[in-house]
Amino acid sequence: MNDNQHCPACGALNQCSLADPRSATQACWCYGVTIDPAVLQALPAELRDKACLCPRCAAVQDQLETASGPDCFARY
């Protein structure tokens, strides 16, 4: 995928609120989690800084569930 609404690692929707004009004024889910820099470094250089990872590829589902309850992010 080569657009800013899809995860560069798996191609799934990344749920980035900033990439969606309908929610661009809202804080993105990634603002409340810590993404391990090693996860980002594992991406090929040509895919970095192009689009956000999805929560699954960013390996942060447990952080999202803790913050919002277990069912809130079940779709990821």
PDB file of C-alpha atoms in Angstrom:
ATOM      1  CA  MET A   1       0.000   0.000   0.000  1.00  0.00           C
ATOM      2  CA  ASN A   2       1.232   3.438  -0.795  1.00  0.00           C
ATOM      3  CA  ASP A   3      -1.313   5.679   0.937  1.00  0.00           C
ATOM      4  CA  ASN A   4      -1.427   7.203   4.397  1.00  0.00           C
ATOM      5  CA  GLN A   5      -4.550   5.330   5.593  1.00  0.00           C
ATOM      6  CA  HIS A   6      -3.037   1.848   5.320  1.00  0.00           C
ATOM      7  CA  CYS A   7      -0.354   0.190   7.412  1.00  0.00           C
ATOM      8  CA  PRO A   8       2.895  -0.048   5.435  1.00  0.00           C
ATOM      9  CA  ALA A   9       3.664  -3.421   7.058  1.00  0.00           C
ATOM     10  CA  CYS A  10       0.432  -5.363   6.460  1.00  0.00           C
ATOM     11  CA  GLY A  11      -1.818  -3.154   4.311  1.00  0.00           C
ATOM     12  CA  ALA A  12      -4.682  -3.050   6.835  1.00  0.00           C
ATOM     13  CA  LEU A  13      -6.377   0.241   7.689  1.00  0.00           C
ATOM     14  CA  ASN A  14      -4.143   1.941  10.236  1.00  0.00           C
ATOM     15  CA  GLN A  15      -6.979   3.872  11.946  1.00  0.00           C
ATOM     16  CA  CYS A  16      -4.886   7.057  11.873  1.00  0.00           C
ATOM     17  CA  SER A  17      -7.246   9.899  12.732  1.00  0.00           C
ATOM     18  CA  LEU A  18      -4.893  12.441  11.153  1.00  0.00           C
ATOM     19  CA  ALA A  19      -4.931  10.635   7.802  1.00  0.00           C
ATOM     20  CA  ASP A  20      -8.734  10.719   7.615  1.00  0.00           C
ATOM     21  CA  PRO A  21     -10.155  14.177   6.828  1.00  0.00           C
ATOM     22  CA  ARG A  22     -13.307  13.321   8.823  1.00  0.00           C
ATOM     23  CA  SER A  23     -11.319  12.871  12.040  1.00  0.00           C
ATOM     24  CA  ALA A  24      -8.193  14.952  11.382  1.00  0.00           C
ATOM     25  CA  THR A  25      -8.939  17.263  14.313  1.00  0.00           C
ATOM     26  CA  GLN A  26      -8.972  14.369  16.806  1.00  0.00           C
ATOM     27  CA  ALA A  27      -5.933  12.909  18.533  1.00  0.00           C
ATOM     28  CA  CYS A  28      -4.717   9.680  16.975  1.00  0.00           C
ATOM     29  CA  TRP A  29      -4.702   6.387  18.891  1.00  0.00           C
ATOM     30  CA  CYS A  30      -0.895   6.361  18.688  1.00  0.00           C
ATOM     31  CA  TYR A  31      -0.599   9.469  20.885  1.00  0.00           C
ATOM     32  CA  GLY A  32      -1.476   7.421  23.965  1.00  0.00           C
ATOM     33  CA  VAL A  33       0.854   4.454  23.461  1.00  0.00           C
ATOM     34  CA  THR A  34       4.562   3.739  23.316  1.00  0.00           C
ATOM     35  CA  ILE A  35       5.784   2.082  20.123  1.00  0.00           C
ATOM     36  CA  ASP A  36       9.076   0.238  20.467  1.00  0.00           C
ATOM     37  CA  PRO A  37      11.641   1.893  18.168  1.00  0.00           C
ATOM     38  CA  ALA A  38      12.762  -1.602  17.115  1.00  0.00           C
ATOM     39  CA  VAL A  39       9.336  -2.151  15.536  1.00  0.00           C
ATOM     40  CA  LEU A  40       9.809   0.940  13.378  1.00  0.00           C
ATOM     41  CA  GLN A  41      13.391   0.016  12.507  1.00  0.00           C
ATOM     42  CA  ALA A  42      12.193  -3.406  11.325  1.00  0.00           C
ATOM     43  CA  LEU A  43      10.353  -1.731   8.441  1.00  0.00           C
ATOM     44  CA  PRO A  44      12.289  -1.469   5.192  1.00  0.00           C
ATOM     45  CA  ALA A  45      13.715   2.050   4.822  1.00  0.00           C
ATOM     46  CA  GLU A  46      11.501   2.839   1.831  1.00  0.00           C
ATOM     47  CA  LEU A  47       8.349   2.235   3.929  1.00  0.00           C
ATOM     48  CA  ARG A  48       9.332   4.354   6.930  1.00  0.00           C
ATOM     49  CA  ASP A  49       7.752   7.765   7.495  1.00  0.00           C
ATOM     50  CA  LYS A  50       5.150   7.204   4.760  1.00  0.00           C
ATOM     51  CA  ALA A  51       2.140   6.091   6.830  1.00  0.00           C
ATOM     52  CA  CYS A  52       1.310   4.976  10.357  1.00  0.00           C
ATOM     53  CA  LEU A  53       1.440   1.361  11.394  1.00  0.00           C
ATOM     54  CA  CYS A  54      -1.809  -0.286  12.461  1.00  0.00           C
ATOM     55  CA  PRO A  55      -2.140  -1.089  16.195  1.00  0.00           C
ATOM     56  CA  ARG A  56      -1.469  -4.788  15.531  1.00  0.00           C
ATOM     57  CA  CYS A  57       1.797  -4.210  13.662  1.00  0.00           C
ATOM     58  CA  ALA A  58       2.833  -1.527  16.143  1.00  0.00           C
ATOM     59  CA  ALA A  59       2.404  -4.240  18.812  1.00  0.00           C
ATOM     60  CA  VAL A  60       0.384  -1.971  21.103  1.00  0.00           C
ATOM     61  CA  GLN A  61      -2.990  -3.748  21.386  1.00  0.00           C
ATOM     62  CA  ASP A  62      -2.388  -4.483  25.068  1.00  0.00           C
ATOM     63  CA  GLN A  63      -1.753  -0.787  25.770  1.00  0.00           C
ATOM     64  CA  LEU A  64      -4.932   0.194  23.931  1.00  0.00           C
ATOM     65  CA  GLU A  65      -7.018  -2.402  25.773  1.00  0.00           C
ATOM     66  CA  THR A  66      -5.670  -1.294  29.149  1.00  0.00           C
ATOM     67  CA  ALA A  67      -6.512   2.327  28.396  1.00  0.00           C
ATOM     68  CA  SER A  68      -9.964   1.748  26.915  1.00  0.00           C
ATOM     69  CA  GLY A  69     -11.230  -1.626  28.064  1.00  0.00           C
ATOM     70  CA  PRO A  70     -10.875  -5.014  26.373  1.00  0.00           C
ATOM     71  CA  ASP A  71     -13.619  -4.605  23.770  1.00  0.00           C
ATOM     72  CA  CYS A  72     -12.902  -1.089  22.567  1.00  0.00           C
ATOM     73  CA  PHE A  73     -10.241  -2.053  20.032  1.00  0.00           C
ATOM     74  CA  ALA A  74     -11.387  -5.588  19.239  1.00  0.00           C
ATOM     75  CA  ARG A  75     -11.546  -4.755  15.531  1.00  0.00           C
ATOM     76  CA  TYR A  76      -7.760  -4.391  15.293  1.00  0.00           C
TER      77      TYR A  76
END
